[in-house]
Amino acid sequence: MHIVVLAKVVPDYEVPASDFELADSRAHKRYKRMMGLYDENAIESGVQLKEKYSSTLTIVSYGNKDDIPVLRKAVAMGCDKLLLVTGSSDDASVIAANLKMALDSLGDVDLVLAGQQSADMDRGLVHGMLAEKLGFVFIPQIAGIEYLDGQWKVTQNTETGIRELECREKAVLSITSVPENVPRIPAVRSIFAAKKKAVDILPAIEDKAMPVDEVSVEIPKMESVCEFLPAEDDIAETAKILLRRLREERYI
Amino acid sequence: MKTLIIEMIEPKRLGELVTVSREFCEKPDIVAVGSGQIPGSFAKAYQVEDTVASNLISDLASLILKEGYEIILLSASTLGSGIAAPLSIKLSAPVVSEVIGIKPELVVERPLYGGKAVATYKLKKMPAVLTIRRKYFEAADLQGFTESKLLGSDGKKVELITEREEKAEGIPLEDAEVIVSGGRGIGGAENFPILQTLADLFNGAVGASRGAVDEGWAKPTQQVGQTGKIVAPGVYFAVGISGASQHLAGIANAKCVVAINKDEEANIFKRARFGVVSDYKKIVPVLIETLKEEG
Ligand SMILES: Cc1cc2nc3c(=O)[nH]c(=O)nc-3n(C[C@H](O)[C@H](O)[C@H](O)COP(=O)(O)OP(=O)(O)OC[C@H]3O[C@@H](n4cnc5c(N)ncnc54)[C@H](O)[C@@H]3O)c2cc1C
């Protein structure tokens, strides 16, 4: 069994709004680069499947060579191989076309995992597009995966609860976060070993971008109006003031 | 413009999409997903009982091409995100997901960078597929019902084996006027019931940050934020929550945020109307006592 996990390196997603700035409509280059959070959930899910079914696990990414050191974290977590397509488009369809090209080059992929949403674009489109381009089934928001009697048995977290689904075909699954796929912290030894691992690099292919123009990107103003209530000595008084203020302003 | 709504039969979700559709047409058509009567008045209604997105893509694509729909509206939900991207490839259509604003002449807005930025796009070709973020548009009042035609389904790729609703006691999170949410600062599952007690006194509901859900202290259906529930209550208590932008994305339309956090530098205070810098274990029990005394 050959499992592929799609991973994307992004600017630090924990930078607070007050420190966040743009340059050319994208996050300023000064922010630290890191693996997307849901992508790490997907890698963790992939590593667990590898451990359970002795599968081969390949990380595929589309992006910049400078981010290879960050991608190596996936190897340290337990992936066998890294494959990077070098390119810089943010267009979901272009990214999906390039990922398809990379998967075609691998040839024998049975299952593709991806994060539910990237930690910079907030959109959750690339994996579903890739699935359609590959002719695979796409199922979003997956929290658990098993392979039984020749089919994938997956659990999906919906807005209202949990579903169990079965699928016989090759699939692209987007992975949501649950306590069971909180990413492991790789051992120092694995981190060093990962540094020596070769990375396969493919140049990007040309593909038409979607007929959508990005007109502008702006940072909305967040106005700080917080009224701090005194909470040092008399906490009972603080509680009373809070309730009074909420009533005065007719919130409750 | 010829507009098609694709949505589960759920009045609020449908209502929000009907509101959005008015930017494009007078009366939209609908593909209603699931069973039951279709509330509201639509020009033409189709119904499909299968609620698994991947089983619907081919039939939806054929219908859209046959009828010449120009705008396809879904909500940014499990169903919507399962349909939108594959459908856009099948139709060679542009797709914009998680839309939070619509302007004239096919200009739409959506967040970037965990909601720290907003991007504006212009659609240049039809049909176009949009998924709409919940709670950003007022739900239209749906009068009456529309008769529907059954939409065929050519073979299941994915089989739904079981479905379990996570029913919380009391009022649903999205409908609550008061929400008490706990984060990683709550420290353990055993500490969540105290938040429930506070919520109950307001006839409210308990939410959580991704931090608390990842720890297993709260259910995934309780997660509030960009990838959880979008809520717009009158009062939102953020207890032991740092206020990451992805969490704030879920409460953009909350009227009053009360932050209880022991770190006065926590980002949540930048979004809060009222702030209490304190260990929640001190203030929350006192709040409960005071409310009980007042009856
Ligand atoms: C693509 C993406 C999507 C995401 N979607 C979501 C989402 O939908 N919802 C979401 O919530 N997050 C989401 N996140 C995660 C988000 O970035 C944060 O990691 C998360 O919100 C942090 O949770 P937290 O505030 O509970 O934990 P922390 O950031 O660890 O904060 C805990 C807070 O508790 C305070 N505290 C500790 N002890 C006490 C005490 N005794 N009394 C009072 N205060 C105390 C601390 O001072 C701290 O501020 C997403 C991230 C990504 C990358």
Coordinates of C-alpha atoms and ligand atoms in Angstrom, one line a residue:
Chain A
M1 CA 0.0 0.0 0.0
H2 CA 1.3 3.4 -0.9
I3 CA 0.0 6.4 0.9
V4 CA 0.7 10.0 0.0
V5 CA 0.3 12.9 2.4
L6 CA 0.1 16.4 0.9
A7 CA 1.9 19.0 3.0
K8 CA 2.4 22.8 2.6
V9 CA 4.8 25.1 4.4
V10 CA 3.3 28.4 5.4
P11 CA 4.2 31.5 7.3
D12 CA 3.7 31.2 11.1
Y13 CA 0.0 30.9 11.6
E14 CA 0.1 31.9 15.2
V15 CA 1.3 35.5 14.6
P16 CA -1.4 37.6 16.2
A17 CA -3.3 40.1 14.2
S18 CA -1.6 43.0 15.9
D19 CA 1.8 41.9 14.5
F20 CA 0.6 40.8 11.1
E21 CA 1.6 42.7 8.0
L22 CA 1.5 42.2 4.3
A23 CA 4.0 42.8 1.5
D24 CA 2.7 42.5 -2.1
S25 CA -0.7 41.2 -0.8
R26 CA 1.0 38.2 1.0
A27 CA 2.3 37.7 4.5
H28 CA 5.5 39.6 5.1
K29 CA 8.6 37.4 4.5
R30 CA 9.9 38.0 8.0
Y31 CA 7.6 35.4 9.6
K32 CA 9.0 32.0 10.5
R33 CA 8.0 29.2 8.1
M34 CA 6.3 26.1 9.4
M35 CA 4.2 23.1 8.4
G36 CA 0.5 23.8 8.2
L37 CA -1.3 22.6 11.3
Y38 CA -3.9 20.4 9.6
D39 CA -1.1 19.1 7.4
E40 CA 0.6 17.9 10.5
N41 CA -2.6 16.1 11.5
A42 CA -2.6 14.4 8.1
I43 CA 1.0 13.4 8.4
E44 CA 0.3 11.9 11.9
S45 CA -2.6 10.0 10.4
G46 CA -0.4 8.8 7.6
V47 CA 2.3 7.6 10.0
Q48 CA -0.3 5.7 12.0
L49 CA -1.5 4.0 8.9
K50 CA 2.0 3.1 7.9
E51 CA 2.6 1.6 11.3
K52 CA -0.6 -0.4 11.1
Y53 CA -0.5 -1.6 7.5
S54 CA 3.3 -1.4 6.8
S55 CA 2.6 0.9 3.9
T56 CA 5.0 3.2 2.1
L57 CA 4.5 6.9 3.0
T58 CA 5.5 9.7 0.7
I59 CA 5.1 13.4 1.4
V60 CA 4.3 15.5 -1.6
S61 CA 4.5 19.3 -1.6
Y62 CA 4.3 22.1 -4.1
G63 CA 6.4 25.1 -3.1
N64 CA 9.8 26.6 -2.6
K65 CA 13.2 24.8 -2.2
D66 CA 14.0 27.0 0.8
D67 CA 11.2 25.2 2.7
I68 CA 12.8 21.7 2.4
P69 CA 14.2 21.9 6.0
V70 CA 10.7 22.4 7.3
L71 CA 9.3 19.6 5.2
R72 CA 11.9 17.2 6.7
K73 CA 9.9 17.3 9.9
A74 CA 7.5 14.9 8.1
V75 CA 10.4 12.5 7.6
A76 CA 11.4 12.8 11.2
M77 CA 7.8 11.9 12.2
G78 CA 8.0 8.7 10.1
C79 CA 7.5 9.4 6.4
D80 CA 9.7 7.5 3.9
K81 CA 10.2 9.9 1.1
L82 CA 9.9 13.6 0.2
L83 CA 8.8 14.8 -3.2
L84 CA 8.7 18.5 -3.9
V85 CA 7.4 20.3 -7.0
T86 CA 9.0 23.7 -7.2
G87 CA 6.5 26.4 -8.0
S88 CA 5.0 29.6 -6.5
S89 CA 1.4 29.8 -7.6
D90 CA -1.4 30.3 -5.1
D91 CA -4.1 29.3 -7.6
A92 CA -5.8 26.2 -6.2
S93 CA -6.3 24.7 -9.7
V94 CA -2.6 25.2 -10.7
I95 CA -1.5 23.7 -7.4
A96 CA -3.8 20.7 -7.9
A97 CA -2.5 20.1 -11.4
N98 CA 1.0 20.1 -10.2
L99 CA 0.3 17.7 -7.4
K100 CA -1.5 15.4 -9.9
M101 CA 1.7 15.4 -12.0
A102 CA 3.7 14.5 -9.0
L103 CA 1.3 11.7 -8.0
D104 CA 1.3 10.4 -11.6
S105 CA 5.1 10.2 -11.4
L106 CA 4.8 8.0 -8.3
G107 CA 2.4 5.7 -10.2
D108 CA 1.0 3.4 -7.6
V109 CA -0.7 5.6 -5.1
D110 CA -3.7 4.0 -3.1
L111 CA -4.7 6.8 -0.8
V112 CA -4.0 10.5 -0.5
L113 CA -4.3 12.4 2.7
A114 CA -4.3 16.2 3.1
G115 CA -5.0 18.8 5.8
Q116 CA -8.6 20.1 6.0
Q117 CA -7.4 23.6 5.1
S118 CA -4.0 25.1 4.6
A119 CA -2.9 27.5 7.3
D120 CA -2.5 30.5 5.0
M121 CA -5.2 30.3 2.3
D122 CA -8.0 29.2 4.6
R123 CA -9.9 27.6 1.7
G124 CA -9.9 23.8 1.6
L125 CA -10.1 23.4 -2.2
V126 CA -6.8 21.9 -3.4
H127 CA -7.5 18.4 -2.2
G128 CA -11.0 18.1 -3.7
M129 CA -9.7 19.5 -7.0
L130 CA -6.8 17.0 -7.1
A131 CA -9.3 14.1 -6.4
E132 CA -11.4 15.1 -9.4
K133 CA -8.3 15.4 -11.6
L134 CA -7.1 12.0 -10.5
G135 CA -10.5 10.4 -10.8
F136 CA -10.3 9.5 -7.1
V137 CA -13.2 9.9 -4.6
F138 CA -13.0 13.0 -2.3
I139 CA -14.2 12.8 1.3
P140 CA -13.6 15.8 3.6
Q141 CA -13.2 16.2 7.4
I142 CA -11.9 12.7 8.2
A143 CA -11.1 11.8 11.8
G144 CA -10.3 8.1 11.5
I145 CA -9.2 5.6 8.8
E146 CA -9.2 1.8 8.6
Y147 CA -8.6 -0.6 5.8
L148 CA -10.8 -3.6 6.0
D149 CA -11.9 -6.2 3.4
G150 CA -10.5 -4.2 0.5
Q151 CA -12.2 -1.0 1.5
W152 CA -11.5 2.2 3.4
K153 CA -13.7 2.6 6.4
V154 CA -13.5 6.2 7.5
T155 CA -15.1 8.4 10.2
Q156 CA -16.1 11.9 9.2
N157 CA -16.7 14.7 11.7
T158 CA -19.7 16.8 10.5
E159 CA -21.2 20.0 12.0
T160 CA -23.7 17.8 13.8
G161 CA -21.9 14.6 14.7
I162 CA -20.0 11.7 13.3
R163 CA -20.5 9.5 10.2
E164 CA -19.0 6.2 9.2
L165 CA -18.4 5.8 5.5
E166 CA -17.1 3.0 3.3
C167 CA -15.4 3.4 0.0
R168 CA -13.9 0.8 -2.3
E169 CA -12.2 3.2 -4.6
K170 CA -9.0 5.2 -4.4
A171 CA -9.6 8.3 -2.4
V172 CA -8.3 11.7 -1.4
L173 CA -9.3 12.4 2.3
S174 CA -9.0 15.7 4.0
I175 CA -8.0 15.3 7.6
T176 CA -9.6 17.2 10.5
S177 CA -8.1 17.4 14.0
V178 CA -9.0 15.1 16.8
P179 CA -7.0 14.0 20.0
E180 CA -6.0 10.8 18.1
N181 CA -4.1 12.7 15.4
V182 CA -2.4 15.4 17.4
P183 CA 1.1 15.4 15.7
R184 CA 3.8 13.5 17.5
I185 CA 7.0 15.3 18.5
P186 CA 9.9 13.6 16.6
A187 CA 12.9 12.3 18.6
V188 CA 16.1 14.3 18.2
R189 CA 17.7 11.2 16.6
S190 CA 14.9 11.1 14.0
I191 CA 15.4 14.8 13.3
F192 CA 19.1 14.2 12.6
A193 CA 18.4 11.2 10.4
A194 CA 15.8 13.1 8.4
K195 CA 18.4 15.8 7.5
K196 CA 20.3 13.2 5.5
K197 CA 17.3 12.0 3.5
A198 CA 17.4 12.8 -0.2
V199 CA 14.6 14.9 -1.6
D200 CA 13.1 14.3 -5.1
I201 CA 12.5 17.6 -6.9
L202 CA 10.3 18.1 -9.9
P203 CA 9.9 21.3 -11.9
A204 CA 6.4 22.7 -12.1
I205 CA 4.2 22.2 -15.1
E206 CA 2.3 25.0 -16.8
D207 CA -1.5 25.0 -16.1
K208 CA -4.2 27.5 -16.6
A209 CA -5.2 29.5 -13.5
M210 CA -8.8 29.8 -12.6
P211 CA -10.7 32.7 -14.2
V212 CA -10.8 34.7 -11.0
D213 CA -8.9 38.0 -10.4
E214 CA -7.5 38.8 -7.0
V215 CA -8.4 42.5 -6.7
S216 CA -7.0 43.3 -3.3
V217 CA -5.9 41.9 0.1
E218 CA -6.3 44.0 3.2
I219 CA -6.0 43.7 6.9
P220 CA -9.2 44.6 8.6
K221 CA -8.8 47.0 11.6
M222 CA -9.5 45.4 14.9
E223 CA -10.6 48.1 17.3
S224 CA -9.6 47.5 20.9
V225 CA -12.3 48.6 23.3
C226 CA -11.7 46.3 26.2
E227 CA -12.9 47.6 29.5
F228 CA -10.7 45.8 32.1
L229 CA -12.6 45.1 35.3
P230 CA -10.5 45.3 38.5
A231 CA -9.8 41.7 39.7
E232 CA -7.0 42.0 42.3
D233 CA -8.6 41.8 45.7
D234 CA -12.4 41.6 45.7
I235 CA -13.4 39.0 43.1
A236 CA -17.0 39.0 44.3
E237 CA -17.2 42.7 43.5
T238 CA -15.7 42.0 40.0
A239 CA -18.4 39.4 39.3
K240 CA -21.1 41.9 40.3
I241 CA -19.7 44.7 38.2
L242 CA -19.4 42.4 35.2
L243 CA -23.1 41.3 35.5
R244 CA -24.2 44.9 36.0
R245 CA -22.3 46.2 33.0
L246 CA -23.7 43.4 30.8
R247 CA -27.2 44.4 31.9
E248 CA -26.6 48.1 31.5
E249 CA -25.6 47.6 27.9
R250 CA -28.5 45.2 27.4
Y251 CA -26.4 42.2 26.4
I252 CA -28.2 40.0 28.9
Chain B
M1 CA -28.4 35.3 -13.4
K2 CA -29.5 31.8 -13.2
T3 CA -28.7 30.6 -9.7
L4 CA -28.8 27.2 -8.1
I5 CA -28.6 26.5 -4.4
I6 CA -27.4 23.1 -3.3
E7 CA -28.0 22.5 0.4
M8 CA -29.3 20.2 3.1
I9 CA -33.0 20.7 4.1
E10 CA -32.3 22.9 7.1
P11 CA -34.2 26.2 7.3
K12 CA -31.3 28.4 8.7
R13 CA -28.8 27.1 6.2
L14 CA -31.2 27.4 3.3
G15 CA -32.3 30.9 4.5
E16 CA -28.8 32.2 4.5
L17 CA -28.2 31.0 0.9
V18 CA -31.6 32.4 -0.2
T19 CA -30.4 35.8 1.2
V20 CA -27.1 35.5 -0.8
S21 CA -29.0 34.4 -3.9
R22 CA -30.9 37.7 -4.0
E23 CA -27.6 39.4 -5.0
F24 CA -27.8 37.4 -8.2
C25 CA -31.4 36.7 -9.1
E26 CA -35.0 37.1 -7.9
K27 CA -35.8 33.5 -7.3
P28 CA -33.2 30.7 -7.3
D29 CA -33.6 27.0 -8.1
I30 CA -32.6 24.4 -5.6
V31 CA -31.2 21.0 -5.2
A32 CA -32.4 20.0 -1.7
V33 CA -30.3 17.3 -0.1
G34 CA -31.9 14.8 2.3
S35 CA -35.5 13.9 2.9
G36 CA -38.5 15.9 3.9
Q37 CA -40.4 18.9 2.5
I38 CA -38.5 21.8 1.1
P39 CA -39.3 25.0 3.0
G40 CA -39.4 28.3 1.0
S41 CA -40.4 29.3 -2.5
F42 CA -38.1 28.3 -5.3
A43 CA -38.5 28.6 -9.0
K44 CA -37.6 24.9 -9.5
A45 CA -36.7 22.4 -6.9
Y46 CA -34.9 19.1 -7.2
Q47 CA -34.4 16.7 -4.4
V48 CA -31.8 14.0 -3.7
E49 CA -31.9 11.8 -0.7
D50 CA -28.2 10.7 -0.7
T51 CA -26.4 13.1 1.7
V52 CA -22.8 11.9 0.8
A53 CA -21.2 14.6 -1.3
S54 CA -19.0 12.4 -3.5
N55 CA -22.0 10.5 -4.8
L56 CA -23.7 13.7 -6.1
I57 CA -20.9 15.4 -8.1
S58 CA -21.6 13.8 -11.5
D59 CA -25.4 14.3 -11.4
L60 CA -25.0 17.9 -10.2
A61 CA -22.6 18.7 -13.0
S62 CA -24.9 17.3 -15.6
L63 CA -27.9 19.2 -14.2
I64 CA -25.9 22.5 -14.1
L65 CA -24.7 22.1 -17.7
K66 CA -28.1 21.1 -19.0
E67 CA -30.0 24.0 -17.2
G68 CA -27.3 26.5 -17.8
Y69 CA -26.9 27.7 -14.2
E70 CA -24.5 30.6 -13.8
I71 CA -24.0 30.8 -10.0
I72 CA -23.9 27.8 -7.8
L73 CA -24.3 28.4 -4.0
L74 CA -23.4 26.1 -1.2
S75 CA -22.6 26.7 2.4
A76 CA -19.1 26.2 3.7
S77 CA -20.0 23.0 5.5
T78 CA -19.1 19.3 5.3
L79 CA -21.5 18.9 2.4
G80 CA -20.5 22.1 0.7
S81 CA -16.8 21.5 1.0
G82 CA -17.3 17.9 -0.3
I83 CA -19.0 19.2 -3.4
A84 CA -17.5 22.6 -4.3
A85 CA -13.9 21.7 -5.4
P86 CA -14.6 18.5 -7.4
L87 CA -17.6 20.1 -9.0
S88 CA -15.6 23.2 -10.1
I89 CA -13.1 20.9 -11.9
K90 CA -15.9 18.9 -13.6
L91 CA -17.5 22.2 -14.8
S92 CA -14.1 24.0 -15.5
A93 CA -15.6 26.7 -13.3
P94 CA -14.0 29.1 -11.0
V95 CA -14.6 28.4 -7.3
V96 CA -14.3 30.7 -4.3
S97 CA -14.8 29.1 -0.8
E98 CA -15.7 30.6 2.6
V99 CA -17.2 33.7 1.1
I100 CA -18.0 36.4 3.8
G101 CA -19.0 39.3 1.6
I102 CA -20.6 39.9 -1.8
K103 CA -20.4 43.1 -3.8
P104 CA -21.9 44.1 -7.1
E105 CA -20.5 42.8 -10.4
L106 CA -19.4 39.4 -9.2
V107 CA -17.0 40.7 -6.6
V108 CA -16.6 38.4 -3.5
E109 CA -14.6 38.6 -0.3
R110 CA -13.0 35.8 1.7
P111 CA -10.5 35.5 4.5
L112 CA -6.8 34.7 4.3
Y113 CA -4.2 33.9 6.9
G114 CA -6.5 32.6 9.6
G115 CA -8.8 35.6 9.2
K116 CA -6.1 38.1 9.7
A117 CA -6.6 39.4 6.1
V118 CA -9.5 39.7 3.7
A119 CA -9.1 39.1 0.0
T120 CA -11.4 40.5 -2.7
Y121 CA -11.9 38.5 -5.9
K122 CA -13.7 39.2 -9.2
L123 CA -15.2 36.2 -11.0
K124 CA -14.5 36.3 -14.7
K125 CA -16.4 33.3 -16.0
M126 CA -19.6 31.5 -15.4
P127 CA -20.7 29.1 -14.1
A128 CA -19.0 30.0 -10.8
V129 CA -19.1 28.0 -7.6
L130 CA -19.3 29.8 -4.2
T131 CA -19.3 28.3 -0.7
I132 CA -20.7 30.8 1.8
R133 CA -19.4 31.0 5.4
R134 CA -22.2 30.4 7.9
K135 CA -23.6 33.3 10.0
Y136 CA -22.3 36.1 7.8
F137 CA -25.6 36.6 6.0
E138 CA -29.0 37.0 7.7
A139 CA -31.2 33.9 7.2
A140 CA -34.2 34.8 5.0
D141 CA -37.6 33.9 6.3
L142 CA -38.8 30.9 4.3
Q143 CA -42.5 30.9 3.6
G144 CA -44.5 27.8 2.4
F145 CA -43.0 24.8 0.7
T146 CA -41.9 23.9 -2.8
E147 CA -42.7 20.7 -4.6
S148 CA -39.7 18.9 -5.9
K149 CA -38.6 16.5 -8.6
L150 CA -36.4 13.6 -7.6
L151 CA -32.9 13.9 -9.0
G152 CA -31.4 10.6 -10.3
S153 CA -28.2 9.2 -8.7
D154 CA -26.0 7.0 -10.8
G155 CA -24.4 4.5 -8.4
K156 CA -22.8 5.1 -5.0
K157 CA -19.1 5.5 -4.7
V158 CA -19.3 6.0 -1.0
E159 CA -21.6 4.1 1.3
L160 CA -23.0 5.8 4.5
I161 CA -22.9 3.1 7.2
T162 CA -24.0 5.0 10.3
E163 CA -24.6 8.5 11.3
R164 CA -24.7 9.7 14.9
E165 CA -25.9 13.1 16.0
E166 CA -23.9 14.6 18.8
K167 CA -26.8 16.1 20.6
A168 CA -25.8 18.4 23.4
E169 CA -28.3 19.0 26.2
G170 CA -30.2 22.2 26.0
I171 CA -29.9 24.9 23.3
P172 CA -27.7 24.3 20.2
L173 CA -24.5 26.3 20.1
E174 CA -25.4 28.2 16.9
D175 CA -28.7 29.3 18.4
A176 CA -27.6 30.3 21.9
E177 CA -27.7 33.9 22.9
V178 CA -25.0 33.3 25.5
I179 CA -22.0 31.0 24.9
V180 CA -19.4 30.0 27.5
S181 CA -16.4 28.7 25.7
G182 CA -13.4 27.0 27.3
G183 CA -9.8 26.7 26.0
R184 CA -6.6 25.0 26.9
G185 CA -6.4 27.2 30.0
I186 CA -9.3 25.1 31.5
G187 CA -6.7 22.5 32.3
G188 CA -8.8 19.3 32.1
A189 CA -12.1 17.7 31.1
E190 CA -13.1 17.5 34.7
N191 CA -13.2 21.4 34.8
F192 CA -15.6 21.8 31.9
P193 CA -18.9 21.1 33.9
I194 CA -18.4 24.4 35.7
L195 CA -18.7 26.2 32.4
Q196 CA -21.9 24.2 31.7
T197 CA -23.3 25.4 35.1
L198 CA -22.5 29.0 34.1
A199 CA -24.0 28.5 30.6
D200 CA -27.2 27.0 32.1
L201 CA -27.8 30.0 34.3
F202 CA -28.0 32.1 31.1
N203 CA -29.9 29.4 29.2
G204 CA -26.8 29.3 27.0
A205 CA -24.4 26.7 25.5
V206 CA -20.8 25.6 26.0
G207 CA -18.3 26.0 23.2
A208 CA -14.5 25.2 23.0
S209 CA -11.3 26.2 21.3
R210 CA -9.4 23.8 19.1
G211 CA -6.9 23.6 22.0
A212 CA -9.6 22.1 24.2
V213 CA -10.9 19.8 21.5
D214 CA -7.4 18.5 20.7
E215 CA -7.0 17.7 24.3
G216 CA -10.2 15.7 24.2
W217 CA -11.9 17.9 26.9
A218 CA -14.7 18.9 24.5
K219 CA -16.4 17.4 21.5
P220 CA -15.4 18.4 17.9
T221 CA -19.0 19.7 17.4
Q222 CA -18.3 22.2 20.2
Q223 CA -15.3 23.8 18.4
V224 CA -15.8 27.4 17.7
G225 CA -13.7 29.1 15.0
Q226 CA -12.6 29.1 11.4
T227 CA -12.9 25.4 11.1
G228 CA -15.5 24.9 13.8
K229 CA -18.8 26.5 14.3
I230 CA -19.4 30.1 13.4
V231 CA -21.5 31.7 16.1
A232 CA -23.0 35.1 16.7
P233 CA -24.4 35.2 20.2
G234 CA -25.2 38.3 22.3
V235 CA -22.5 37.4 24.9
Y236 CA -19.5 35.2 24.3
F237 CA -17.5 34.2 27.4
A238 CA -13.9 33.2 26.3
V239 CA -12.5 31.4 29.3
G240 CA -8.8 30.3 29.2
I241 CA -8.7 31.0 25.4
S242 CA -5.7 32.9 24.0
G243 CA -7.7 34.4 21.1
A244 CA -5.8 33.0 18.1
S245 CA -7.1 34.6 14.9
Q246 CA -8.6 31.3 13.8
H247 CA -10.7 31.2 16.9
L248 CA -11.7 34.8 16.5
A249 CA -12.9 34.0 13.0
G250 CA -15.7 32.1 14.6
I251 CA -17.0 35.0 16.7
A252 CA -16.6 37.9 14.3
N253 CA -20.3 38.7 14.7
A254 CA -20.6 38.1 18.5
K255 CA -22.0 41.3 20.0
C256 CA -20.1 41.3 23.4
V257 CA -17.1 39.2 24.2
V258 CA -16.1 38.7 27.8
A259 CA -12.5 37.5 28.2
I260 CA -11.4 35.7 31.3
N261 CA -7.7 35.0 31.1
K262 CA -4.8 35.1 33.6
D263 CA -2.4 36.5 31.0
E264 CA -3.1 40.2 30.5
E265 CA -1.2 40.1 27.2
A266 CA -3.5 37.5 25.7
N267 CA -4.7 38.4 22.3
I268 CA -8.4 37.8 23.3
F269 CA -8.4 41.1 25.1
K270 CA -8.0 42.9 21.8
R271 CA -11.4 41.5 20.7
A272 CA -13.1 41.6 24.1
R273 CA -15.6 44.2 25.3
F274 CA -15.0 43.3 28.9
G275 CA -11.9 41.7 30.3
V276 CA -11.1 40.1 33.6
V277 CA -7.4 39.3 34.2
S278 CA -7.8 36.4 36.6
D279 CA -7.6 32.6 37.1
Y280 CA -10.9 31.4 35.8
K281 CA -11.1 29.1 38.8
K282 CA -11.5 32.2 41.0
I283 CA -14.0 34.3 39.0
V284 CA -16.3 31.6 37.4
P285 CA -17.5 30.1 40.7
V286 CA -18.2 33.6 42.1
L287 CA -20.1 34.5 38.9
I288 CA -22.2 31.3 39.3
E289 CA -22.9 32.1 43.0
T290 CA -23.9 35.7 42.2
L291 CA -26.3 34.6 39.5
K292 CA -27.8 32.0 41.8
E293 CA -28.3 34.5 44.6
E294 CA -30.0 36.8 42.2
G295 CA -32.3 33.9 41.2
Ligands
LIG1 C1 -6.0 26.3 9.6 C2 -6.2 26.4 11.1 C3 -7.6 26.4 11.5 C4 -7.8 26.5 12.9 N1 -9.1 26.5 13.3 C5 -9.4 26.8 14.6 C6 -10.8 26.9 15.1 O1 -11.7 26.7 14.3 N2 -11.0 27.1 16.4 C7 -9.9 27.3 17.3 O2 -10.2 27.6 18.5 N3 -8.7 27.2 16.9 C8 -8.4 27.0 15.6 N4 -7.1 26.9 15.2 C9 -6.0 26.8 16.2 C10 -5.6 28.2 16.8 O3 -4.5 28.6 16.0 C11 -5.1 28.0 18.2 O4 -4.0 27.1 18.3 C12 -6.1 27.6 19.2 O5 -7.3 28.4 19.1 C13 -5.6 27.7 20.6 O6 -6.5 27.3 21.6 P1 -6.5 27.9 23.1 O7 -6.7 29.4 23.0 O8 -7.5 27.1 23.9 O9 -5.1 27.5 23.7 P2 -3.8 28.4 24.0 O10 -3.4 29.2 22.9 O11 -2.9 27.5 24.6 O12 -4.4 29.4 25.2 C14 -4.7 29.1 26.5 C15 -5.0 30.3 27.2 O13 -5.5 30.0 28.5 C16 -4.9 30.9 29.5 N5 -5.0 30.3 30.8 C17 -4.2 29.3 31.2 N6 -4.6 28.9 32.5 C18 -5.6 29.7 32.8 C19 -6.4 29.9 34.0 N7 -6.3 29.1 35.0 N8 -7.4 30.9 34.0 C20 -7.5 31.7 33.0 N9 -6.8 31.6 31.9 C21 -5.9 30.6 31.8 C22 -3.6 31.2 29.0 O14 -3.1 32.5 29.4 C23 -3.8 31.2 27.4 O15 -4.1 32.5 27.0 C24 -6.8 26.7 13.8 C25 -5.5 26.7 13.4 C26 -5.2 26.6 12.0 C27 -3.8 26.6 11.5

